[in-house]
Structure formats: structure tokens, C-alpha cells
Amino acid sequence: MKTPRLGVNIDHVATVRNARGEKYPSPLRAALLVQKYGADSVTIHLREDRRHIIDRDLKEIKERIKIPLNLEIGPTKEMVNISLKYKPDYVCIVPEKRKEITTEGGLNLKKNSEIIRKIIKRLKAKKIRTSLFIEPDFNAIKIAKKINADCIEIHTGKICKYLNEKKNIKKEYQKLVKSIDLANNIGLEVHAGHGITFSSAKILSKINGIKEFNIGHFLIGESIFIGLNNSIKKFKKILKK
Ligand code: PXP
């Protein structure tokens, strides 16, 4: 089986920058280094409130990196227009609530399928690979296929949290495996992301059928101690199995 790709989410470089209102640390510099150190793509989330990545980061990063840019957006008119303007290689549509600390769960496709179907159509017309961030849920996976998503990204937050808290993951793990199988069987490319650490990556990388991991908070945090290069290399080694 092919080694899954590693997308590195650099949002939290911008979080540190914005904490002081300075120009450093620079997300562009992080994106270029992430590319140099062997990541397969760079992920950024342009939030409605611009709490980390801002429009200028998106523009600069898109202009300068050679590996694919994966832009995470909420399903809003503003974000779709921005995506069509800057044409990232990939878009991942995520739910977004202003008050959340991070993306708390997957999209509610039961409720929003028509809006999201139209967004997918517009993005795919510009040849942007479109992914939907969802929970490991059979219904959501079937709807994602029905509304023409290219890929799904499974929200791994719950299983990663259970692992951090040393709780039993058996049920969550089974749910993940079955969901990933279903998605692959109906022709969706499967990605995984949220809350992944070195130890959860070791467990998740053993599941067949995940083509891409998107990892941010832990990887950037770990870089403070071991450097961005080593943090990326260590994740890549784990994903290689
Ligand atoms: N994938 C998606 C769709 C996300 O929204 C996020 C968080 O922005 C991530 C991956 C990365 O999660 P983390 O920062 O917890 O590694």
C-alpha cells in the first residue's frame, strides 16, 4: 500500500504572530520550510474572523509554494468567492462556528447538502479538488458521494482525544475502519485530520484506505522543541509504517 500523503496545517504559526500583532513568525516562511522538509501539501484555514490566517497569507502562500495548497473554508459565499479568486489546488469545506476554539465536528450534510452541492459544483468547475470534513458516519459519507465531493476528510478529533485520555478506543476505531471502507468502496478518496499526535498517527496509519493526513496543532507545537524539520520527518516516518 502507498504511504499516505502528509499535509501540514500552519494556522498556528499565524496564531503566534497575531498574538503580538507583529509580522513574525511568518506563515509564508513556514509554508516554504514545510515544503522544503518534505510535506506533500500545505493546509491553511481562512476563518471568517481571520483569527489566524489572513487573506494576505493566502495570497502570498499560493503565489510562492510549488506543492499543493489545501484551503479550508466554511461553506459561505465570501469563502467560496475567495477560493475562486485564489484558486488553491484543494479546498476542504469545514463547519465553522465563531465561538469554537477549533473545528469541533464534521459538516451537517443532512441539513446543508443542497448548499454544499452547489459549492462543490462551482469549485470543481475551476478544477479545485473538493473535500468535505465529516464525522465517521455512514449517512454523511453517502451524502458526500451523492453531492459529488472528490474526497472526504474524516474528523479524527474524538479518537485522538480518547487516546490522549487513555480511554478505550475500540468502538471509535471500528467506526473509523468501517466508514473508511465504505467511502473507498463508493469511490471517495479518504483523508483524516484533527488532533493527531505522534502516538495517534501510529494507530491511525495502520488503517488501510487513508490517502492523506492533515496535521497542524501538535506538529507545530512539537516544532518548538524539536524543530519543524524533525517534527515533519517524524510524522512522515510514522505514516510510512
Ligand atoms: N483537518 C481539518 C479539516 C481541520 O479543520 C483541522 C484543524 O484546522 C485539521 C485538519 C488539523 O487539525 P489539528 O490542528 O488538530 O492537527
PDB file of C-alpha atoms and ligand atoms in Angstrom:
ATOM      1  CA  MET A   1       0.000   0.000   0.000  1.00  0.00           C
ATOM      2  CA  LYS A   2       1.191   3.514  -0.851  1.00  0.00           C
ATOM      3  CA  THR A   3       2.319   5.735   2.017  1.00  0.00           C
ATOM      4  CA  PRO A   4      -0.342   8.330   2.809  1.00  0.00           C
ATOM      5  CA  ARG A   5       0.479  11.939   1.977  1.00  0.00           C
ATOM      6  CA  LEU A   6       1.181  14.434   4.741  1.00  0.00           C
ATOM      7  CA  GLY A   7      -0.463  17.846   4.605  1.00  0.00           C
ATOM      8  CA  VAL A   8       0.887  20.272   7.194  1.00  0.00           C
ATOM      9  CA  ASN A   9      -1.520  22.817   8.652  1.00  0.00           C
ATOM     10  CA  ILE A  10       0.371  26.014   9.519  1.00  0.00           C
ATOM     11  CA  ASP A  11      -2.526  28.027  11.021  1.00  0.00           C
ATOM     12  CA  HIS A  12      -0.885  28.182  14.413  1.00  0.00           C
ATOM     13  CA  VAL A  13       2.218  29.917  13.100  1.00  0.00           C
ATOM     14  CA  ALA A  14      -0.245  32.725  12.335  1.00  0.00           C
ATOM     15  CA  THR A  15      -1.808  32.344  15.807  1.00  0.00           C
ATOM     16  CA  VAL A  16       1.576  33.095  17.385  1.00  0.00           C
ATOM     17  CA  ARG A  17       2.165  36.015  15.024  1.00  0.00           C
ATOM     18  CA  ASN A  18      -1.243  37.507  15.722  1.00  0.00           C
ATOM     19  CA  ALA A  19      -0.763  37.227  19.488  1.00  0.00           C
ATOM     20  CA  ARG A  20       1.599  40.207  19.210  1.00  0.00           C
ATOM     21  CA  GLY A  21       0.326  41.931  16.073  1.00  0.00           C
ATOM     22  CA  GLU A  22       3.814  41.677  14.544  1.00  0.00           C
ATOM     23  CA  LYS A  23       4.821  40.309  11.138  1.00  0.00           C
ATOM     24  CA  TYR A  24       6.593  37.285  12.648  1.00  0.00           C
ATOM     25  CA  PRO A  25       6.615  34.313  12.768  1.00  0.00           C
ATOM     26  CA  SER A  26       5.705  34.343   9.086  1.00  0.00           C
ATOM     27  CA  PRO A  27       3.229  31.752   7.773  1.00  0.00           C
ATOM     28  CA  LEU A  28       4.799  32.150   4.320  1.00  0.00           C
ATOM     29  CA  ARG A  29       8.202  31.240   5.707  1.00  0.00           C
ATOM     30  CA  ALA A  30       6.607  28.262   7.460  1.00  0.00           C
ATOM     31  CA  ALA A  31       4.910  27.161   4.219  1.00  0.00           C
ATOM     32  CA  LEU A  32       8.203  27.326   2.301  1.00  0.00           C
ATOM     33  CA  LEU A  33      10.014  25.366   5.011  1.00  0.00           C
ATOM     34  CA  VAL A  34       7.236  22.795   5.262  1.00  0.00           C
ATOM     35  CA  GLN A  35       7.662  22.272   1.510  1.00  0.00           C
ATOM     36  CA  LYS A  36      11.452  22.012   1.881  1.00  0.00           C
ATOM     37  CA  TYR A  37      11.165  19.470   4.678  1.00  0.00           C
ATOM     38  CA  GLY A  38       9.065  17.078   2.639  1.00  0.00           C
ATOM     39  CA  ALA A  39       5.393  17.791   3.311  1.00  0.00           C
ATOM     40  CA  ASP A  40       3.124  16.856   0.424  1.00  0.00           C
ATOM     41  CA  SER A  41       0.832  19.876   0.785  1.00  0.00           C
ATOM     42  CA  VAL A  42       0.280  22.958   2.922  1.00  0.00           C
ATOM     43  CA  THR A  43      -3.065  23.438   4.666  1.00  0.00           C
ATOM     44  CA  ILE A  44      -4.452  26.764   5.870  1.00  0.00           C
ATOM     45  CA  HIS A  45      -7.872  27.638   7.258  1.00  0.00           C
ATOM     46  CA  LEU A  46      -9.114  31.113   6.396  1.00  0.00           C
ATOM     47  CA  ARG A  47     -11.651  31.673   9.156  1.00  0.00           C
ATOM     48  CA  GLU A  48     -14.473  34.164   8.933  1.00  0.00           C
ATOM     49  CA  ASP A  49     -12.988  36.091  11.881  1.00  0.00           C
ATOM     50  CA  ARG A  50      -9.393  35.852  10.481  1.00  0.00           C
ATOM     51  CA  ARG A  51      -8.166  34.758  13.896  1.00  0.00           C
ATOM     52  CA  HIS A  52      -5.039  33.160  12.441  1.00  0.00           C
ATOM     53  CA  ILE A  53      -4.563  33.055   8.669  1.00  0.00           C
ATOM     54  CA  ILE A  54      -5.431  36.317   6.906  1.00  0.00           C
ATOM     55  CA  ASP A  55      -6.150  36.997   3.240  1.00  0.00           C
ATOM     56  CA  ARG A  56      -2.606  38.264   2.610  1.00  0.00           C
ATOM     57  CA  ASP A  57      -1.160  34.949   3.876  1.00  0.00           C
ATOM     58  CA  LEU A  58      -3.362  33.042   1.443  1.00  0.00           C
ATOM     59  CA  LYS A  59      -2.252  35.234  -1.470  1.00  0.00           C
ATOM     60  CA  GLU A  60       1.468  35.034  -0.628  1.00  0.00           C
ATOM     61  CA  ILE A  61       1.467  31.308   0.085  1.00  0.00           C
ATOM     62  CA  LYS A  62      -0.472  30.474  -3.080  1.00  0.00           C
ATOM     63  CA  GLU A  63       1.956  32.550  -5.150  1.00  0.00           C
ATOM     64  CA  ARG A  64       5.126  31.087  -3.674  1.00  0.00           C
ATOM     65  CA  ILE A  65       4.726  27.387  -2.898  1.00  0.00           C
ATOM     66  CA  LYS A  66       5.088  24.662  -5.502  1.00  0.00           C
ATOM     67  CA  ILE A  67       3.384  21.855  -3.602  1.00  0.00           C
ATOM     68  CA  PRO A  68      -0.444  21.890  -3.487  1.00  0.00           C
ATOM     69  CA  LEU A  69      -2.226  24.368  -1.249  1.00  0.00           C
ATOM     70  CA  ASN A  70      -5.211  22.996   0.652  1.00  0.00           C
ATOM     71  CA  LEU A  71      -7.547  25.787   1.746  1.00  0.00           C
ATOM     72  CA  GLU A  72     -10.074  25.031   4.470  1.00  0.00           C
ATOM     73  CA  ILE A  73     -13.186  27.177   4.314  1.00  0.00           C
ATOM     74  CA  GLY A  74     -16.596  27.440   5.910  1.00  0.00           C
ATOM     75  CA  PRO A  75     -19.497  26.987   3.435  1.00  0.00           C
ATOM     76  CA  THR A  76     -20.160  30.705   2.924  1.00  0.00           C
ATOM     77  CA  LYS A  77     -20.487  32.910  -0.134  1.00  0.00           C
ATOM     78  CA  GLU A  78     -17.497  35.017   0.938  1.00  0.00           C
ATOM     79  CA  MET A  79     -15.203  31.994   1.290  1.00  0.00           C
ATOM     80  CA  VAL A  80     -16.315  30.422  -1.974  1.00  0.00           C
ATOM     81  CA  ASN A  81     -15.617  33.699  -3.799  1.00  0.00           C
ATOM     82  CA  ILE A  82     -12.177  33.924  -2.173  1.00  0.00           C
ATOM     83  CA  SER A  83     -11.458  30.324  -3.222  1.00  0.00           C
ATOM     84  CA  LEU A  84     -12.484  31.021  -6.797  1.00  0.00           C
ATOM     85  CA  LYS A  85     -10.271  34.116  -6.811  1.00  0.00           C
ATOM     86  CA  TYR A  86      -7.090  32.493  -5.482  1.00  0.00           C
ATOM     87  CA  LYS A  87      -7.699  29.001  -6.869  1.00  0.00           C
ATOM     88  CA  PRO A  88      -5.967  26.808  -4.301  1.00  0.00           C
ATOM     89  CA  ASP A  89      -5.293  23.292  -5.590  1.00  0.00           C
ATOM     90  CA  TYR A  90      -7.569  21.788  -2.956  1.00  0.00           C
ATOM     91  CA  VAL A  91     -10.462  23.078  -0.872  1.00  0.00           C
ATOM     92  CA  CYS A  92     -11.759  21.346   2.215  1.00  0.00           C
ATOM     93  CA  ILE A  93     -15.173  22.565   3.341  1.00  0.00           C
ATOM     94  CA  VAL A  94     -15.479  22.602   7.120  1.00  0.00           C
ATOM     95  CA  PRO A  95     -18.198  23.687   9.526  1.00  0.00           C
ATOM     96  CA  GLU A  96     -17.372  26.898  11.323  1.00  0.00           C
ATOM     97  CA  LYS A  97     -18.709  28.409  14.497  1.00  0.00           C
ATOM     98  CA  ARG A  98     -17.353  31.717  15.728  1.00  0.00           C
ATOM     99  CA  LYS A  99     -17.084  30.751  19.373  1.00  0.00           C
ATOM    100  CA  GLU A 100     -15.359  27.392  18.913  1.00  0.00           C
ATOM    101  CA  ILE A 101     -11.661  27.073  19.762  1.00  0.00           C
ATOM    102  CA  THR A 102     -11.141  24.725  16.837  1.00  0.00           C
ATOM    103  CA  THR A 103     -13.324  22.874  14.288  1.00  0.00           C
ATOM    104  CA  GLU A 104     -15.436  20.893  16.700  1.00  0.00           C
ATOM    105  CA  GLY A 105     -17.110  18.359  14.447  1.00  0.00           C
ATOM    106  CA  GLY A 106     -17.910  17.430  10.884  1.00  0.00           C
ATOM    107  CA  LEU A 107     -20.318  19.119   8.479  1.00  0.00           C
ATOM    108  CA  ASN A 108     -24.043  18.561   8.946  1.00  0.00           C
ATOM    109  CA  LEU A 109     -24.691  17.261   5.449  1.00  0.00           C
ATOM    110  CA  LYS A 110     -28.247  16.228   6.223  1.00  0.00           C
ATOM    111  CA  LYS A 111     -29.120  19.863   6.773  1.00  0.00           C
ATOM    112  CA  ASN A 112     -26.795  21.610   4.309  1.00  0.00           C
ATOM    113  CA  SER A 113     -26.443  19.199   1.404  1.00  0.00           C
ATOM    114  CA  GLU A 114     -28.012  21.474  -1.209  1.00  0.00           C
ATOM    115  CA  ILE A 115     -25.837  24.488  -0.352  1.00  0.00           C
ATOM    116  CA  ILE A 116     -22.735  22.324  -0.266  1.00  0.00           C
ATOM    117  CA  ARG A 117     -23.649  20.564  -3.522  1.00  0.00           C
ATOM    118  CA  LYS A 118     -23.748  23.957  -5.250  1.00  0.00           C
ATOM    119  CA  ILE A 119     -20.410  24.986  -3.721  1.00  0.00           C
ATOM    120  CA  ILE A 120     -18.788  21.729  -4.853  1.00  0.00           C
ATOM    121  CA  LYS A 121     -20.085  22.310  -8.370  1.00  0.00           C
ATOM    122  CA  ARG A 122     -18.587  25.815  -8.540  1.00  0.00           C
ATOM    123  CA  LEU A 123     -15.209  24.727  -7.143  1.00  0.00           C
ATOM    124  CA  LYS A 124     -14.933  21.642  -9.325  1.00  0.00           C
ATOM    125  CA  ALA A 125     -15.730  23.739 -12.400  1.00  0.00           C
ATOM    126  CA  LYS A 126     -12.436  25.531 -11.646  1.00  0.00           C
ATOM    127  CA  LYS A 127     -10.670  22.171 -11.248  1.00  0.00           C
ATOM    128  CA  ILE A 128     -10.271  22.560  -7.495  1.00  0.00           C
ATOM    129  CA  ARG A 129     -10.224  19.212  -5.701  1.00  0.00           C
ATOM    130  CA  THR A 130     -13.021  19.424  -3.174  1.00  0.00           C
ATOM    131  CA  SER A 131     -13.164  17.601   0.109  1.00  0.00           C
ATOM    132  CA  LEU A 132     -15.764  17.586   2.888  1.00  0.00           C
ATOM    133  CA  PHE A 133     -14.792  17.423   6.553  1.00  0.00           C
ATOM    134  CA  ILE A 134     -17.206  14.951   8.142  1.00  0.00           C
ATOM    135  CA  GLU A 135     -17.611  12.612  11.082  1.00  0.00           C
ATOM    136  CA  PRO A 136     -17.122   8.875  10.518  1.00  0.00           C
ATOM    137  CA  ASP A 137     -20.839   8.480   9.789  1.00  0.00           C
ATOM    138  CA  PHE A 138     -22.339   6.277   7.057  1.00  0.00           C
ATOM    139  CA  ASN A 139     -25.095   8.716   6.142  1.00  0.00           C
ATOM    140  CA  ALA A 140     -22.736  11.658   5.817  1.00  0.00           C
ATOM    141  CA  ILE A 141     -20.403   9.589   3.624  1.00  0.00           C
ATOM    142  CA  LYS A 142     -23.240   8.562   1.303  1.00  0.00           C
ATOM    143  CA  ILE A 143     -24.448  12.164   1.023  1.00  0.00           C
ATOM    144  CA  ALA A 144     -20.867  13.341   0.291  1.00  0.00           C
ATOM    145  CA  LYS A 145     -20.792  10.933  -2.652  1.00  0.00           C
ATOM    146  CA  LYS A 146     -24.244  11.947  -3.829  1.00  0.00           C
ATOM    147  CA  ILE A 147     -23.356  15.636  -3.934  1.00  0.00           C
ATOM    148  CA  ASN A 148     -20.158  14.916  -5.901  1.00  0.00           C
ATOM    149  CA  ALA A 149     -17.366  15.542  -3.413  1.00  0.00           C
ATOM    150  CA  ASP A 150     -13.993  14.260  -4.636  1.00  0.00           C
ATOM    151  CA  CYS A 151     -12.840  13.350  -1.160  1.00  0.00           C
ATOM    152  CA  ILE A 152     -13.884  13.273   2.440  1.00  0.00           C
ATOM    153  CA  GLU A 153     -11.730  14.162   5.403  1.00  0.00           C
ATOM    154  CA  ILE A 154     -12.716  12.194   8.456  1.00  0.00           C
ATOM    155  CA  HIS A 155     -12.689  14.191  11.700  1.00  0.00           C
ATOM    156  CA  THR A 156     -10.369  12.225  13.978  1.00  0.00           C
ATOM    157  CA  GLY A 157     -10.785  14.530  16.979  1.00  0.00           C
ATOM    158  CA  LYS A 158     -12.769  12.088  19.095  1.00  0.00           C
ATOM    159  CA  ILE A 159     -10.486   9.067  18.780  1.00  0.00           C
ATOM    160  CA  CYS A 160      -7.393  11.259  19.290  1.00  0.00           C
ATOM    161  CA  LYS A 161      -8.900  12.763  22.435  1.00  0.00           C
ATOM    162  CA  TYR A 162      -9.757   9.281  23.748  1.00  0.00           C
ATOM    163  CA  LEU A 163      -6.149   8.238  23.127  1.00  0.00           C
ATOM    164  CA  ASN A 164      -4.823  11.312  24.951  1.00  0.00           C
ATOM    165  CA  GLU A 165      -7.105  10.489  27.887  1.00  0.00           C
ATOM    166  CA  LYS A 166      -6.182   6.793  27.745  1.00  0.00           C
ATOM    167  CA  LYS A 167      -9.812   5.803  27.192  1.00  0.00           C
ATOM    168  CA  ASN A 168     -10.932   2.682  25.343  1.00  0.00           C
ATOM    169  CA  ILE A 169     -10.942   3.437  21.611  1.00  0.00           C
ATOM    170  CA  LYS A 170     -12.311   0.110  20.350  1.00  0.00           C
ATOM    171  CA  LYS A 171     -15.745   1.427  19.350  1.00  0.00           C
ATOM    172  CA  GLU A 172     -14.403   4.597  17.736  1.00  0.00           C
ATOM    173  CA  TYR A 173     -11.707   2.626  15.920  1.00  0.00           C
ATOM    174  CA  GLN A 174     -14.259   0.177  14.476  1.00  0.00           C
ATOM    175  CA  LYS A 175     -16.437   3.074  13.380  1.00  0.00           C
ATOM    176  CA  LEU A 176     -13.477   4.681  11.622  1.00  0.00           C
ATOM    177  CA  VAL A 177     -12.439   1.473   9.851  1.00  0.00           C
ATOM    178  CA  LYS A 178     -15.980   0.776   8.621  1.00  0.00           C
ATOM    179  CA  SER A 179     -16.509   4.369   7.489  1.00  0.00           C
ATOM    180  CA  ILE A 180     -13.212   4.450   5.622  1.00  0.00           C
ATOM    181  CA  ASP A 181     -14.064   1.138   3.910  1.00  0.00           C
ATOM    182  CA  LEU A 182     -17.481   2.400   2.872  1.00  0.00           C
ATOM    183  CA  ALA A 183     -16.073   5.653   1.490  1.00  0.00           C
ATOM    184  CA  ASN A 184     -13.391   3.859  -0.523  1.00  0.00           C
ATOM    185  CA  ASN A 185     -15.918   1.341  -1.817  1.00  0.00           C
ATOM    186  CA  ILE A 186     -18.178   4.062  -3.194  1.00  0.00           C
ATOM    187  CA  GLY A 187     -15.279   5.911  -4.819  1.00  0.00           C
ATOM    188  CA  LEU A 188     -14.406   8.697  -2.390  1.00  0.00           C
ATOM    189  CA  GLU A 189     -10.793   9.472  -1.586  1.00  0.00           C
ATOM    190  CA  VAL A 190     -10.352   9.410   2.178  1.00  0.00           C
ATOM    191  CA  HIS A 191      -8.309  11.830   4.278  1.00  0.00           C
ATOM    192  CA  ALA A 192      -8.021  12.161   8.033  1.00  0.00           C
ATOM    193  CA  GLY A 193      -7.330  15.054  10.329  1.00  0.00           C
ATOM    194  CA  HIS A 194      -7.761  16.781  13.660  1.00  0.00           C
ATOM    195  CA  GLY A 195      -5.990  16.343  16.940  1.00  0.00           C
ATOM    196  CA  ILE A 196      -3.376  13.935  15.569  1.00  0.00           C
ATOM    197  CA  THR A 197      -0.204  13.423  17.623  1.00  0.00           C
ATOM    198  CA  PHE A 198       2.752  11.087  17.093  1.00  0.00           C
ATOM    199  CA  SER A 199       1.010   8.346  19.084  1.00  0.00           C
ATOM    200  CA  SER A 200      -2.385   8.693  17.409  1.00  0.00           C
ATOM    201  CA  ALA A 201      -0.695   8.834  13.985  1.00  0.00           C
ATOM    202  CA  LYS A 202       0.918   5.474  14.787  1.00  0.00           C
ATOM    203  CA  ILE A 203      -2.518   3.938  15.336  1.00  0.00           C
ATOM    204  CA  LEU A 204      -4.376   5.724  12.527  1.00  0.00           C
ATOM    205  CA  SER A 205      -1.678   4.987   9.961  1.00  0.00           C
ATOM    206  CA  LYS A 206      -2.361   1.274  10.398  1.00  0.00           C
ATOM    207  CA  ILE A 207      -5.876   1.705   8.993  1.00  0.00           C
ATOM    208  CA  ASN A 208      -5.970   0.904   5.287  1.00  0.00           C
ATOM    209  CA  GLY A 209      -7.552   3.336   2.875  1.00  0.00           C
ATOM    210  CA  ILE A 210      -6.463   6.747   4.207  1.00  0.00           C
ATOM    211  CA  LYS A 211      -4.690   8.625   1.402  1.00  0.00           C
ATOM    212  CA  GLU A 212      -3.845  11.868   3.197  1.00  0.00           C
ATOM    213  CA  PHE A 213      -3.359  13.125   6.730  1.00  0.00           C
ATOM    214  CA  ASN A 214      -3.689  16.806   7.603  1.00  0.00           C
ATOM    215  CA  ILE A 215      -1.860  17.641  10.788  1.00  0.00           C
ATOM    216  CA  GLY A 216      -1.336  21.008  12.435  1.00  0.00           C
ATOM    217  CA  HIS A 217      -1.550  21.923  16.097  1.00  0.00           C
ATOM    218  CA  PHE A 218       0.582  19.115  17.544  1.00  0.00           C
ATOM    219  CA  LEU A 219       3.120  19.218  14.704  1.00  0.00           C
ATOM    220  CA  ILE A 220       3.642  22.984  15.005  1.00  0.00           C
ATOM    221  CA  GLY A 221       3.740  22.758  18.817  1.00  0.00           C
ATOM    222  CA  GLU A 222       6.311  19.971  18.694  1.00  0.00           C
ATOM    223  CA  SER A 223       8.451  22.095  16.372  1.00  0.00           C
ATOM    224  CA  ILE A 224       9.162  24.417  19.311  1.00  0.00           C
ATOM    225  CA  PHE A 225      11.056  21.570  20.940  1.00  0.00           C
ATOM    226  CA  ILE A 226      12.495  19.504  18.097  1.00  0.00           C
ATOM    227  CA  GLY A 227      12.271  21.849  15.089  1.00  0.00           C
ATOM    228  CA  LEU A 228       9.888  21.880  12.134  1.00  0.00           C
ATOM    229  CA  ASN A 229      12.154  19.628  10.078  1.00  0.00           C
ATOM    230  CA  ASN A 230      12.290  16.901  12.740  1.00  0.00           C
ATOM    231  CA  SER A 231       8.583  17.196  13.506  1.00  0.00           C
ATOM    232  CA  ILE A 232       7.689  16.658   9.832  1.00  0.00           C
ATOM    233  CA  LYS A 233      10.277  13.899   9.368  1.00  0.00           C
ATOM    234  CA  LYS A 234       8.944  12.052  12.413  1.00  0.00           C
ATOM    235  CA  PHE A 235       5.344  12.172  11.142  1.00  0.00           C
ATOM    236  CA  LYS A 236       6.468  11.058   7.688  1.00  0.00           C
ATOM    237  CA  LYS A 237       8.328   8.122   9.188  1.00  0.00           C
ATOM    238  CA  ILE A 238       5.265   7.095  11.203  1.00  0.00           C
ATOM    239  CA  LEU A 239       2.977   7.314   8.158  1.00  0.00           C
ATOM    240  CA  LYS A 240       5.401   5.161   6.149  1.00  0.00           C
ATOM    241  CA  LYS A 241       4.728   2.221   8.520  1.00  0.00           C
TER     242      LYS A 241
HETATM  243  N1  PXP B   1      -8.201  18.984   9.039  1.00  0.00           N
HETATM  244  C1  PXP B   1      -9.197  19.891   9.164  1.00  0.00           C
HETATM  245  C2  PXP B   1     -10.325  19.828   8.192  1.00  0.00           C
HETATM  246  C3  PXP B   1      -9.155  20.869  10.171  1.00  0.00           C
HETATM  247  O1  PXP B   1     -10.168  21.756  10.285  1.00  0.00           O
HETATM  248  C4  PXP B   1      -8.041  20.916  11.030  1.00  0.00           C
HETATM  249  C5  PXP B   1      -7.965  21.978  12.079  1.00  0.00           C
HETATM  250  O2  PXP B   1      -7.917  23.227  11.478  1.00  0.00           O
HETATM  251  C6  PXP B   1      -7.022  19.973  10.836  1.00  0.00           C
HETATM  252  C7  PXP B   1      -7.143  19.006   9.855  1.00  0.00           C
HETATM  253  C8  PXP B   1      -5.799  19.969  11.686  1.00  0.00           C
HETATM  254  O3  PXP B   1      -6.112  19.680  12.996  1.00  0.00           O
HETATM  255  P1  PXP B   1      -5.009  19.841  14.125  1.00  0.00           P
HETATM  256  O4  PXP B   1      -4.553  21.258  14.089  1.00  0.00           O
HETATM  257  O5  PXP B   1      -5.722  19.464  15.369  1.00  0.00           O
HETATM  258  O6  PXP B   1      -3.884  18.898  13.768  1.00  0.00           O
END
